[in-house]
Every structure is written in structure tokens, then in C-alpha cells.
XYZ file of C-alpha atoms in Angstrom:
733
model
C 91.091 76.966 69.755
C 89.045 78.991 71.967
C 85.675 80.035 70.080
C 82.989 82.863 70.933
C 79.869 82.709 69.483
C 76.363 85.850 69.763
C 74.355 83.720 71.183
C 71.512 86.628 69.619
C 71.619 85.672 65.946
C 71.704 82.236 65.926
C 72.287 81.073 63.107
C 75.798 83.997 62.410
C 78.645 82.243 64.194
C 82.817 84.101 64.811
C 85.561 82.668 64.131
C 86.915 80.686 66.319
C 89.652 83.311 68.717
C 93.858 82.034 67.962
C 96.030 81.146 71.235
C 97.628 84.185 70.439
C 94.197 86.695 70.550
C 93.532 85.500 73.736
C 96.730 85.972 74.732
C 97.317 89.828 73.600
C 93.314 90.340 75.226
C 94.686 89.040 78.803
C 97.425 91.089 77.359
C 95.236 94.265 78.972
C 95.747 93.140 82.517
C 98.417 92.311 83.006
C 100.417 95.710 83.487
C 98.949 95.811 86.352
C 100.840 97.198 89.508
C 99.639 95.187 92.426
C 102.485 92.804 92.563
C 101.169 88.505 92.426
C 102.191 87.820 95.759
C 100.407 90.491 98.702
C 101.992 89.232 101.609
C 98.836 87.895 103.343
C 98.299 91.932 104.329
C 94.620 93.213 104.815
C 94.096 95.519 101.990
C 96.644 95.184 99.112
C 97.307 98.774 97.725
C 96.380 99.754 95.212
C 93.270 100.935 97.028
C 90.806 104.278 97.854
C 89.747 104.999 101.593
C 85.834 105.834 100.996
C 84.281 107.127 104.233
C 81.372 107.472 104.587
C 78.526 110.339 104.143
C 79.041 112.896 107.723
C 83.287 111.597 107.446
C 83.971 112.993 104.232
C 84.962 116.643 104.219
C 86.194 115.921 107.901
C 88.168 113.208 106.115
C 88.978 115.049 103.323
C 90.911 117.974 105.722
C 93.132 115.264 107.348
C 93.823 114.705 103.882
C 95.092 118.316 102.938
C 96.227 118.749 106.653
C 98.819 115.444 105.885
C 99.778 116.739 102.507
C 100.546 119.750 104.362
C 102.435 118.426 106.670
C 104.594 115.839 104.633
C 105.459 119.149 102.229
C 106.538 121.240 105.236
C 108.706 118.578 106.528
C 110.068 118.575 103.275
C 111.075 121.856 103.080
C 112.103 122.117 106.419
C 114.461 119.408 106.010
C 116.291 121.558 103.298
C 115.838 124.855 105.956
C 117.488 122.846 109.479
C 120.928 122.142 107.279
C 122.091 124.563 108.501
C 121.457 124.229 112.183
C 122.929 120.363 111.816
C 125.768 121.591 110.588
C 126.006 124.045 113.964
C 125.479 121.183 115.998
C 127.414 118.399 113.942
C 130.471 121.580 114.869
C 129.567 121.640 118.474
C 132.515 119.831 120.760
C 130.362 119.266 123.564
C 127.662 117.961 121.473
C 123.972 116.279 122.616
C 124.578 112.334 123.549
C 122.132 110.874 121.272
C 122.479 107.193 123.412
C 120.905 109.476 126.385
C 117.572 109.254 124.057
C 117.671 105.544 124.029
C 114.632 103.866 126.145
C 116.031 103.028 129.362
C 112.622 102.098 131.570
C 112.727 98.515 132.857
C 116.051 97.929 131.182
C 117.669 95.053 132.019
C 121.097 94.148 130.636
C 123.287 96.485 128.131
C 126.107 93.809 126.454
C 127.802 96.609 123.995
C 130.071 94.120 122.939
C 132.842 96.388 122.112
C 135.500 96.158 124.527
C 137.358 93.547 126.199
C 140.306 93.629 129.493
C 141.245 90.322 130.749
C 139.383 88.231 129.259
C 135.916 90.082 130.385
C 133.394 92.492 128.755
C 132.443 95.519 130.130
C 128.040 95.395 130.444
C 125.328 96.933 131.944
C 122.956 94.933 134.454
C 119.925 96.406 135.783
C 121.550 100.349 135.749
C 124.864 99.327 136.794
C 127.714 98.999 135.413
C 128.841 95.003 134.831
C 131.134 92.801 133.592
C 130.759 89.369 131.703
C 133.351 87.220 131.269
C 134.600 85.607 128.156
C 136.284 81.616 128.303
C 138.249 82.786 125.371
C 140.183 85.333 123.740
C 137.782 87.391 121.655
C 137.672 87.807 118.198
C 136.967 91.095 116.751
C 135.323 92.589 113.523
C 134.948 95.789 112.071
C 131.382 97.439 113.961
C 128.285 99.151 113.208
C 127.472 101.021 116.184
C 130.733 101.106 117.754
C 134.329 100.524 116.887
C 134.630 96.752 116.923
C 132.105 94.005 117.417
C 132.380 90.579 119.113
C 132.610 87.579 116.592
C 131.427 84.063 118.001
C 133.838 81.097 117.493
C 134.236 78.037 118.415
C 134.953 77.854 122.497
C 133.413 81.415 123.321
C 131.158 81.522 125.836
C 129.194 84.376 127.478
C 127.126 84.188 130.452
C 125.212 85.796 132.576
C 123.179 83.918 135.366
C 122.159 87.136 136.605
C 119.667 88.254 133.606
C 116.734 87.127 131.319
C 114.869 85.047 133.806
C 111.688 85.059 133.260
C 108.254 84.019 132.808
C 105.127 82.359 130.215
C 103.164 85.858 132.433
C 106.299 88.363 132.016
C 106.442 90.814 129.074
C 109.594 90.818 128.055
C 112.264 92.756 124.939
C 115.349 91.543 123.510
C 117.788 92.434 120.661
C 121.243 93.449 119.048
C 122.652 94.039 116.312
C 123.698 91.284 114.464
C 126.012 90.320 110.870
C 125.011 87.278 109.669
C 128.703 84.913 108.003
C 126.133 83.905 105.145
C 122.700 82.750 104.753
C 121.356 79.346 106.058
C 122.481 79.214 109.559
C 120.926 78.477 112.330
C 121.504 79.523 115.609
C 120.656 81.363 119.239
C 121.570 85.028 118.670
C 120.248 85.280 122.689
C 119.029 83.237 125.044
C 118.106 82.004 128.544
C 117.647 77.707 127.403
C 118.462 74.033 128.888
C 119.062 72.589 125.827
C 119.698 69.658 127.456
C 116.366 70.042 129.654
C 113.530 69.657 126.841
C 115.001 73.340 125.932
C 113.358 74.455 128.660
C 113.327 78.124 128.458
C 113.733 81.263 125.594
C 115.374 82.506 122.788
C 116.052 84.294 120.310
C 116.791 82.392 117.113
C 118.215 82.464 113.584
C 116.381 79.422 111.592
C 117.911 78.917 108.258
C 118.227 82.816 108.254
C 115.700 83.889 109.345
C 114.812 85.705 112.390
C 112.945 83.570 114.775
C 111.579 83.106 118.541
C 111.278 80.574 121.738
C 109.008 79.750 124.592
C 109.611 76.532 125.606
C 108.101 74.394 128.674
C 109.246 71.195 126.508
C 109.931 71.164 122.659
C 107.705 70.646 121.042
C 104.547 69.318 122.804
C 104.759 72.181 125.082
C 106.505 75.149 123.461
C 105.462 78.243 121.074
C 107.955 79.923 118.297
C 107.895 81.912 115.620
C 109.756 82.455 112.883
C 110.096 85.669 110.217
C 108.826 85.008 106.739
C 111.897 87.036 104.324
C 115.202 85.987 104.909
C 118.208 87.718 106.659
C 120.682 89.604 104.255
C 123.770 88.097 104.822
C 127.354 90.142 105.368
C 125.415 93.270 106.419
C 125.334 94.879 109.983
C 120.738 94.347 110.536
C 119.310 94.995 114.033
C 117.531 92.222 114.956
C 114.793 92.837 118.080
C 111.084 90.955 119.674
C 108.895 91.846 121.683
C 106.544 89.659 123.649
C 103.611 91.086 125.344
C 103.655 87.612 128.213
C 100.420 86.299 127.028
C 101.166 83.052 125.729
C 99.188 83.252 123.089
C 99.518 83.094 119.388
C 100.795 86.389 118.289
C 101.873 87.325 121.319
C 105.629 87.058 119.807
C 106.642 90.827 117.700
C 109.925 90.338 115.406
C 111.552 92.825 113.651
C 114.412 93.569 111.258
C 115.963 96.616 111.306
C 113.193 98.876 113.290
C 110.225 96.946 110.779
C 107.962 94.662 111.996
C 108.216 91.881 109.699
C 104.824 89.056 108.537
C 105.278 86.163 110.708
C 104.255 82.383 111.385
C 103.795 80.225 114.272
C 105.375 76.772 113.904
C 104.511 75.567 116.813
C 101.961 77.285 119.523
C 100.802 75.451 122.153
C 102.831 76.842 125.538
C 100.974 75.712 128.946
C 104.137 75.774 131.405
C 106.819 77.407 132.865
C 109.352 78.814 131.209
C 112.016 79.307 133.886
C 115.367 77.865 134.287
C 118.392 77.830 136.547
C 120.412 78.061 132.694
C 122.047 81.622 132.291
C 121.748 84.029 129.518
C 124.310 83.166 126.741
C 124.909 85.592 123.737
C 125.851 83.480 120.631
C 124.389 80.584 121.058
C 122.669 78.208 123.154
C 123.680 76.622 127.562
C 125.430 73.921 125.360
C 124.889 74.146 121.894
C 123.152 75.607 118.919
C 126.121 77.994 118.828
C 125.893 81.145 115.571
C 129.257 80.770 114.639
C 131.309 83.728 113.073
C 127.921 85.495 113.520
C 129.332 89.571 114.713
C 127.124 91.197 117.239
C 126.992 94.289 118.902
C 124.692 96.124 121.171
C 122.767 93.446 123.483
C 120.089 95.006 125.190
C 117.009 93.039 126.956
C 114.036 94.990 128.945
C 112.039 93.332 132.002
C 108.971 95.003 129.628
C 107.068 94.283 126.617
C 108.713 97.482 124.060
C 106.426 99.746 121.300
C 107.004 99.662 117.807
C 108.945 102.787 118.025
C 110.982 102.160 121.031
C 112.321 99.513 119.071
C 112.737 101.829 116.172
C 114.146 103.839 118.772
C 116.744 101.934 119.624
C 118.443 101.155 116.440
C 118.631 104.528 115.026
C 119.780 105.921 118.357
C 122.428 103.431 118.430
C 123.536 103.581 115.157
C 123.096 107.559 115.817
C 125.196 107.719 118.818
C 128.307 105.901 117.399
C 127.753 108.637 114.391
C 127.661 111.588 116.252
C 131.142 110.421 118.666
C 133.099 111.084 114.589
C 134.328 114.752 114.455
C 132.593 116.420 111.622
C 135.297 116.173 108.890
C 134.936 112.055 109.266
C 131.808 111.368 108.605
C 131.254 110.368 105.071
C 127.850 111.982 103.237
C 126.070 109.099 103.628
C 126.316 109.196 106.777
C 125.444 112.438 107.466
C 122.522 111.928 105.954
C 121.171 108.933 108.066
C 122.955 110.975 111.298
C 120.722 113.569 110.177
C 117.774 111.311 109.852
C 118.476 110.797 113.283
C 118.795 114.528 114.439
C 115.638 115.968 112.878
C 112.987 113.488 114.679
C 114.829 113.322 118.024
C 116.423 117.559 118.349
C 114.989 119.337 115.795
C 112.414 121.120 117.836
C 110.664 122.433 114.318
C 110.284 119.303 112.613
C 109.869 117.724 116.238
C 106.427 119.666 116.173
C 105.750 119.063 112.642
C 106.244 115.811 113.012
C 103.595 115.605 115.854
C 100.860 117.396 114.083
C 101.292 114.586 111.067
C 101.172 111.997 114.133
C 97.844 114.061 115.204
C 95.712 114.174 111.583
C 97.097 110.585 110.931
C 95.356 109.408 114.451
C 92.434 111.615 113.520
C 92.473 109.251 110.350
C 92.427 106.106 111.921
C 88.721 105.806 112.630
C 87.478 108.006 109.611
C 89.509 105.030 107.471
C 88.073 101.969 110.202
C 84.366 103.324 109.817
C 84.561 103.902 106.046
C 84.852 101.427 102.918
C 88.568 100.301 101.483
C 87.808 100.354 97.385
C 90.388 98.087 95.955
C 91.642 99.675 92.755
C 93.847 98.957 90.122
C 97.055 101.004 88.507
C 98.591 101.162 85.496
C 101.993 100.945 85.076
C 104.395 103.528 83.336
C 105.481 101.433 79.989
C 102.713 99.932 77.966
C 101.166 96.822 78.592
C 102.550 93.742 76.861
C 102.092 89.364 77.473
C 103.504 86.522 75.707
C 101.535 83.676 74.623
C 102.457 80.677 77.256
C 103.789 77.443 75.159
C 100.415 75.099 76.651
C 99.927 77.770 79.067
C 102.634 77.227 81.719
C 103.766 80.537 83.141
C 107.506 80.064 82.780
C 107.438 78.746 78.863
C 107.117 81.920 77.169
C 106.980 82.020 73.183
C 106.284 85.411 70.971
C 105.192 88.361 72.391
C 102.183 90.164 72.058
C 100.312 93.076 72.867
C 97.125 94.369 73.399
C 94.502 93.725 71.289
C 91.240 92.733 70.865
C 90.136 89.654 68.982
C 89.232 89.702 65.739
C 85.856 88.533 65.612
C 84.626 91.340 67.407
C 84.369 94.892 66.836
C 87.355 96.543 66.144
C 89.102 98.876 69.273
C 89.713 102.634 67.533
C 93.042 103.555 67.393
C 92.025 106.468 69.062
C 91.971 103.763 72.532
C 95.046 104.052 74.432
C 95.633 100.074 74.530
C 95.217 99.689 78.824
C 92.937 98.828 81.352
C 90.741 101.876 80.210
C 90.070 101.735 76.362
C 89.218 98.700 76.439
C 86.247 99.540 78.965
C 85.716 102.175 76.518
C 85.647 99.914 73.796
C 83.147 97.082 75.847
C 81.113 100.629 76.146
C 81.142 101.293 72.943
C 77.105 100.688 70.910
C 79.673 98.747 68.029
C 80.089 95.752 70.779
C 77.351 93.607 70.877
C 78.150 91.518 73.215
C 78.299 93.607 76.849
C 74.361 94.667 77.539
C 73.627 91.012 76.375
C 75.778 89.686 78.533
C 74.882 92.449 81.391
C 70.874 92.131 80.293
C 70.990 88.425 80.885
C 72.084 87.960 83.974
C 70.010 90.493 84.937
C 67.313 88.457 84.052
C 68.892 85.433 85.684
C 69.066 87.002 89.028
C 64.697 87.903 88.607
C 63.904 84.977 86.841
C 66.165 82.609 87.865
C 67.632 81.533 84.457
C 68.861 83.646 81.841
C 67.153 84.177 78.703
C 70.440 82.466 77.474
C 70.679 79.988 80.453
C 74.990 78.991 80.025
C 75.166 82.482 81.842
C 78.824 82.016 81.944
C 79.012 80.756 77.860
C 77.832 83.292 75.598
C 80.098 81.286 72.654
C 79.070 78.487 70.656
C 79.512 76.067 73.160
C 76.869 77.934 74.739
C 73.076 77.639 74.429
C 70.820 79.047 72.350
C 68.288 81.955 74.009
C 65.025 81.077 74.580
C 63.223 84.805 73.289
C 66.776 85.933 71.350
C 64.102 89.053 70.120
C 63.535 89.568 73.667
C 67.199 89.517 74.758
C 68.190 91.648 71.699
C 65.120 94.100 73.287
C 66.266 94.629 76.553
C 70.269 95.499 75.668
C 68.962 97.492 73.534
C 66.545 99.306 76.307
C 69.300 98.879 78.983
C 72.472 101.198 76.921
C 69.687 103.962 75.858
C 68.833 104.633 79.062
C 72.005 105.010 79.939
C 73.061 101.534 81.489
C 70.763 102.566 84.602
C 70.338 98.937 86.631
C 67.683 100.595 88.747
C 65.694 101.342 85.893
C 65.964 98.123 84.131
C 65.247 95.803 86.969
C 62.283 98.169 87.862
C 61.135 97.026 84.231
C 61.714 93.765 85.008
C 59.280 93.365 88.510
C 57.118 94.997 87.089
C 56.514 92.940 83.923
C 53.117 90.903 83.463
C 55.615 88.353 82.940
C 57.279 88.469 86.039
C 54.138 89.492 88.542
C 52.441 86.459 87.199
C 50.986 83.530 89.235
C 54.235 80.593 90.358
C 50.928 78.256 89.898
C 51.402 75.261 87.672
C 48.479 73.305 85.922
C 49.354 70.227 84.245
C 49.246 71.661 80.995
C 52.182 73.954 81.369
C 54.035 71.500 82.820
C 53.764 69.216 79.999
C 54.138 72.647 77.437
C 57.662 74.412 79.355
C 57.877 72.506 81.975
C 61.251 74.258 83.255
C 59.525 77.648 82.718
C 62.035 78.580 80.254
C 59.545 79.989 77.989
C 58.036 81.978 81.018
C 54.404 80.541 80.820
C 54.022 81.273 84.405
C 55.676 83.200 87.718
C 59.493 82.722 88.343
C 59.913 80.163 91.536
C 62.812 79.328 93.054
C 64.661 79.124 96.165
C 66.361 81.915 97.259
C 70.053 82.171 98.069
C 71.183 81.964 100.943
C 72.767 85.346 101.716
C 69.019 86.594 100.622
C 67.151 83.745 103.071
C 69.093 85.173 106.061
C 68.754 88.812 105.228
C 64.818 88.436 104.839
C 64.558 86.181 108.896
C 66.417 89.469 109.708
C 63.936 91.585 107.565
C 61.284 89.778 108.800
C 61.853 89.901 112.077
C 62.939 93.764 112.269
C 66.083 92.645 113.440
C 68.174 93.947 110.351
C 70.765 97.033 110.364
C 70.316 98.893 107.401
C 73.793 100.754 107.829
C 75.546 100.550 104.326
C 79.429 100.407 103.833
C 82.163 99.932 107.005
C 83.918 97.417 107.421
C 83.720 93.134 107.851
C 81.692 91.651 110.145
C 81.472 88.430 111.581
C 77.831 86.854 113.136
C 77.149 84.139 114.354
C 79.832 81.055 113.324
C 80.325 77.906 115.077
C 82.388 77.109 117.686
C 86.023 76.841 115.810
C 85.210 76.886 112.422
C 87.854 78.258 111.654
C 90.427 76.425 113.478
C 91.067 73.276 111.634
C 92.320 75.327 108.381
C 94.492 78.524 110.406
C 97.724 78.307 110.832
C 99.090 78.213 114.332
C 99.741 82.478 115.055
C 97.314 83.187 111.745
C 95.022 86.232 112.685
C 91.893 84.520 111.174
C 92.675 80.963 113.273
C 90.219 82.618 115.231
C 86.151 82.951 114.568
C 84.836 85.592 117.758
C 81.140 86.255 116.124
C 80.970 90.493 116.799
C 78.851 91.879 119.059
C 76.136 94.988 119.111
C 74.209 96.251 115.283
C 77.472 94.004 113.760
C 75.547 90.440 113.881
C 72.840 92.108 111.683
C 74.325 93.223 109.114
C 73.046 92.899 106.107
C 75.022 89.252 104.584
C 76.144 91.149 101.977
C 79.041 92.426 105.034
C 80.216 88.961 106.480
C 83.315 88.543 106.567
C 84.692 85.707 104.272
C 87.660 83.044 104.519
C 88.142 81.722 101.705
C 89.820 78.425 102.931
C 86.434 77.798 106.240
C 83.467 79.673 104.377
C 79.782 81.026 106.510
C 79.070 77.220 106.624
C 75.189 78.606 106.680
C 75.888 80.038 103.657
C 77.773 77.311 102.284
C 74.903 74.389 102.441
C 73.339 76.792 101.089
C 74.959 76.394 97.613
C 77.115 80.096 97.587
C 80.391 80.138 96.261
C 83.745 79.308 97.809
C 84.652 82.461 95.908
C 87.765 80.935 94.957
C 87.118 81.265 91.260
C 84.121 83.689 89.525
C 80.820 81.817 89.520
C 78.265 84.248 87.353
C 75.420 81.419 88.137
C 74.687 78.794 91.412
C 74.123 75.462 91.782
C 70.268 75.247 93.589
C 70.334 72.155 95.966
C 67.487 70.699 98.483
C 69.314 69.345 101.427
C 68.151 68.316 104.659
C 71.137 70.465 105.786
C 69.635 73.187 105.401
C 66.492 72.948 106.629
C 68.951 72.447 110.153
C 70.207 75.828 109.647
C 67.044 77.574 109.359
C 65.611 75.737 112.180
C 68.443 75.349 114.833
C 70.421 78.227 114.139
C 71.214 81.200 116.301
C 70.018 84.150 113.970
C 66.475 82.434 112.589
C 65.891 81.500 116.138
C 66.877 84.896 117.394
C 65.174 86.154 114.244
C 62.137 84.145 115.066
C 61.630 85.293 118.785
C 62.383 89.239 117.768
C 59.082 88.617 115.168
C 57.715 86.298 118.070
C 57.444 88.803 120.793
C 56.779 92.102 118.397
C 53.567 89.892 117.925
C 52.604 89.581 121.647
C 53.011 93.057 121.662
C 51.631 94.972 118.441
C 49.106 92.441 117.140
C 45.097 92.951 118.161
C 42.511 90.723 117.712
C 44.522 87.570 120.161
C 45.512 84.714 118.941
C 44.129 85.136 114.973
C 45.590 88.897 115.084
C 49.147 87.851 116.218
C 49.499 84.509 113.299
C 47.938 87.008 110.972
C 50.386 89.837 111.757
C 53.598 87.066 111.141
C 51.551 86.291 108.422
C 52.021 89.722 107.365
C 55.387 90.054 107.662
C 56.802 86.332 106.179
C 54.227 85.684 103.800
C 52.730 89.475 101.995
C 49.142 88.123 102.571
C 47.067 86.964 105.401
C 46.530 83.079 105.976
C 43.330 81.412 105.019
C 40.962 79.814 106.887
C 42.433 76.285 106.976
C 45.849 77.677 107.001
C 44.948 79.635 110.548
C 43.410 76.973 112.015
C 46.615 74.481 111.359
C 48.666 77.015 113.126
C 46.244 77.587 115.535
C 46.728 73.976 116.626
C 49.826 73.756 116.710
C 50.403 77.056 119.031
C 48.441 74.837 121.203
C 50.502 72.202 120.994
C 53.569 74.213 121.896
C 52.190 76.029 124.879
C 51.280 73.413 126.438
C 54.541 72.003 126.430
C 56.499 74.926 127.062
C 54.034 75.322 129.794
C 54.803 71.900 131.597
C 58.670 72.098 130.039
C 60.425 75.937 131.832
C 63.551 75.494 131.349
C 63.422 73.794 127.482
C 61.304 77.396 127.557
C 64.335 79.617 129.130
C 66.675 78.125 126.868
C 65.166 78.883 123.999
C 63.955 82.166 124.243
C 67.793 83.436 125.451
C 68.899 82.631 122.049
C 71.115 84.981 121.093
C 72.281 88.331 122.324
C 69.050 90.324 122.346
C 67.512 90.193 125.058
C 64.016 88.993 124.932
C 61.140 91.598 126.395
C 61.035 90.813 130.319
C 57.279 91.500 130.587
C 56.465 88.380 128.185
C 55.347 85.410 129.883
C 58.499 82.806 129.002
C 56.442 79.634 127.689
C 53.954 81.967 125.828
C 57.382 83.548 123.738
C 58.648 80.411 123.502
C 56.136 78.916 122.294
C 55.269 82.346 119.689
C 58.779 81.709 118.624
C 58.984 78.056 117.435
C 55.358 78.511 115.956
C 57.449 81.582 114.030
C 60.591 79.668 113.483
C 58.299 76.755 111.833
C 56.678 79.813 109.721
C 60.234 80.808 109.160
C 60.845 77.266 106.711
C 57.524 77.268 104.877
C 58.215 76.530 101.631
C 56.347 79.721 100.797
C 58.613 81.856 102.572
C 62.164 79.982 101.548
C 60.875 80.108 97.869
C 61.168 83.536 95.090
């Protein structure tokens, strides 16, 4: 079984934790509203938006305004019902179809009537007809009384429509009812499937909405497919828009007016998609029939429709059909559906309130983007519970258990709620021996390089005993009695005589205390990757001290994400930020778990896929290549060198000391200064004779070098500063 132990009282061992107790403790965390899969959305709810201090008053005002407007919208919905009923009773009421987007509508086919093997349509704004090759089959419609049903032998073709190039934006869609799940076939296509599948289509791929743009499949093509399947046997509005860019994400897929999470199957389109094949409905030119599917209201636009317009096409085509019915023939559900359209379309008080809501939300957006998103958790309303899992298999449920703390630890008061709040309160009770000790041990590790209990993540019987048990006791009590004041605790550590010792190791200290477990000397260890980068930026004067805000993307090698990203992913291509975002603290760096920032990973930063309470510390040649060659470090060196040349006094010796104080917090000794000045002379001689190299060096990074400085001089001092940045004394704590 699992065991735990008190690392302080090393002569005492707690009883083992049983399997049932383990899952009872897990039950506290098994009751959140967050789903197991988040759909890869950026901010999985529940979240709390934390605006910057300067924005808080405005944010709170806008949030209150939004809530009030939503209440007013709900009230207007109730108050407007008499007006809606009056509109509904009119014989000559407004036709919803007149409000449909008509700009650049190239083709519209209702697919609800036929005469002598012809279907009526609108082509380029003018009435026209389409010839059908066989007697049409009909189904009950959703936006008209009848809907055309595709069958073998049917061909609906319009040669003049849909002739688009890959750099032309367009949109298309229709109302569709699939007869069964897992179908594959074309909804709308202008594609020659006998000539490399050249063309484009709105496609059903195994019951999922999809779209293709193809020159030659699959080597020169683009495909986007929705992640969710379409429910068969029900009417759905399927729509696709394309922005004409030919880039990943250019295709947007909509089901029932909602933008779909999608993935790219292919993203290699380079050449033309134009074809002589006609536009066809429910099939491609030579096959791929969507057999048995019912279709209505096919629309093609020679422009990209906005998400709002796509939603309007869906709601308004349905409303136009419902509005044709006499009021007495509408079911309660149909009345509610028509009311949902009428309010934001024709009821002026509701329309104005809707605009007010949209304006408040638009004002919130930049404030939200400047602020921070705090990811939180909500308890479900029902009581928490979990199951004992047989051999740990998630689908092998055994006994049901409720939230309980292990018997080996102090009991949880009956007055505390059995949820995460109660668990947090129990963790901080004076009777609980572990919380304060574990916390101060981790803080000690941050300052001294290793915890008093070196196995920081394991205070159990399998972990190491503390090197100074009484000190750990005292620190834990001191931290708790201070009100858990973290800042005060760190000040206590760094002002202690133990910390302020010299890190010099004598022969006697190395013999008696080789790993410094007895704290016989000051701590000395290589800093973490984030700290090394931040230290270089801070010493150079480039670091932006701004607190909070969204993640940033500093310099990284080109193409660093492409090898591990899905085609069409919004994190497939890494594009560094510009301006102050390049110089923010490393804690704000955007982190892709499958491709973490290279310079951080080289310095042993964890992947963040699992919790890590103690990092490994290695020393490799790759680390030197980062600090010597990474643009961030070259730019930092150049910026600090420029400051030394512009601000320092007493010539080159004064400039060297200026840099030393910034990097080492001390002056160089005479013998050290001689070595540095000799290196400077060598660098100056090189860059005087290699002007091109000097220009290339000082051009590294987005910030601009001072115009008034001599280029070879600045290049030489940049390399000298870079040398000093790579001293062990700079990289080690």
C-alpha cells in the first residue's frame, strides 16, 4: 500500500494508507464542473477575468452594464409578446426573406419545387432554372414544404456557378438532413474527380462536415474537417466560408450557425483549383453521391460571410418559411422559434438593447486581452464521490467512496464541508503537521538549491530524512505564526547568516561536507533557465517589469513548432512577438507542451506535462551555445555594452567596471581587469578588419543600436560583454 511519514519526527512512522483511503482523498478533486476533455479551447471554463488595476473600475462598470442589459433583454422578451402576436396576426407582415444577406449572392436554389424536370433558382440575382436528369424525389421540408432528396441517377448541375480560384473568397451552404450516420459524399461541389479531383466542395466525411480545395489530391490540396459528427435524421444548416488566402485556417466550417472545432487533413495547396466541371448538388461531377440526403436552400456567395451573417442565413431562412404559415397553424415550438428571430430582427426596443449589449462586450474585449485569465474550479451541486479502481484502471469501478482524509493524519473536523474548500481549511489547521513543513522545505530549496529534506516531493518513509529536523520544525512554526507570509519568510532566509556565507569551499569543508548538506558554506548552483534569461535582460536594462497580461512569444528558432503541430493548428507556426513583449519576464512565455521553449528546455525546465517540485540540474555544451549565440543574449550584451560606452567614465577601465557591477555586483580585481582588457584589444582588432561581421553582430535583435556609436567599437564591446555574461559567477547563484 501507499505510505507516508513525518520527515521531522524521524523516529516515528505513520501507518500505511490503504487503497480505499487513497481514492477517498481523490474524491475531493472528483467533483468539479470542468469536463475531462476541454476541446482544446484557449480558456477552459470556469475562469475569472482579472483586469489590470487601471482597468478595474471600467471593467466592473461594463460587467454591471452587461448584466443589466441582459435583464432588460429578458424583460423585453416578455413585454414584446403582445407586439409579436399583433405582427403575427397581420395579413401583410414583413417577409423575413428580405432580410437575408444578398450582397454577392451568386446562386440560390430552394430545392422545393419542380416542373417538367426543372427546378427554379436565382443566378447572379436573376431568375433561372436547373434541369434535373430524372424525376425528383421529395421529402418533408424544413424551410419549405418540400425538400429534394438525392437518389441514384439524379444530376443537378449549374455550369455558370462556383467558378472560383484559390485566391478568391467564397461561401456556400445548404439545409441538409442525412439519412444515417457515417455517410460520405458531396453536398455542393465544383470538382472534376477524374482529373486529380481539381476544384472545391462542401463535403461530408464519415458523417462530419468537411471541405476541400484541390489542384491535385492529395499533394496539392487543402482539406478541413469538423471534429464533431452531424446527427442523422434531423435537419441541419451546413455552411463553409473561405477567405481566399490559401493558408491554414482559411476555411471555416459551421453547423447550425456555430463555428466548429476543426482539424486540417491536408494543407499543401499551391496551384489553381479552377476546373471546367460544372457545379453539382449532392455529388461531384462523376460520383461521390450523397445518396438519400434531403437538401434545401442551397446558397453560394462570391465573398466570405461573417459568423453573424452565417447565423442570419440559418435563422432567417427558417423564419421565412414559418412566417408564411397562418398564425393559427403554428405550433407553440414554432412560435417560440419565430419569436427568437423576430426580436433581434424587427423589434426595435430589443434591437437597441442588443446593440447596447454588443457595445459593452466590444469594450470589454481589449480590457480582457490586457488583463489576466485566472483558471479556477467550481464544485458540482451534488456531493463528491469516487470509486476504488481495480488495479488503477479508470473503467474498472469497485466500491464507491466519499471524501475522507487518511487516518494516519489528523482527523478532519465534522464542521468542515466535504469539498475542496473544507480540504484546504483542514490542510491549514494547526494540528496538521505536513502543510507548513512541506511548504518551507520547498522555499528552502529555492534559495539553497536543495531542501532540508532533499526528496522535496516525498515526505514519506521512502523519502530522505531532514538534515536539520529541529530547524525544519522551527521554520514551519515561524511561517505559520506569521500568517503564512511568504515575502517575510524569504526575507528571513536571505538575510540569515547561513545564506550570507561565502560559497568558497575549503579542503576541510569538501571532506566533511561535500554536498553542503550541513550548510558549511553559502549555496552555489546554476540558476534555472528562466532566471538566467531574466538576469541577462535585467542587467542589460531591456527587461520590461510589467506585471500580468497574456502570454508572450520571445525569440525562438524558426520552424520550432512545425514538426509537432497538426496542420491547421493555431500553434503550428511560431511567430515571435515585437516590442516590449520580447523582453517580458520568462514566466510570461507562451508554452507549447509538445515543443517547449528551446532555451528553457536546454536548461532543464520541465515540459509541464507532470508536476515537478525539484528540477534536475545538468551542465552541457548546448547551454553554452544558448548563452553565447541566442539572439536574446546577444541583444542583451549589445544593449549593456552600448550603455557602458555612453554612460561610463574613466575610459575602458571604467566601462569594464560598469559592466562588471551590473553582471557581478562587484568590481573586477586588477588581475581580472587585465585579462578582460586584453580580450577587448583582440576583439577590437578583429572587428576593425571585419566590418561586415561587426554590422551583422550589432543588428541582432529587434531593438536598435545607438546611431552615435562606432560600429566596430560597439561590436567588440558586445562580444566582451557576452563573454562576461557567460562567466560561471554570472550563471551560478
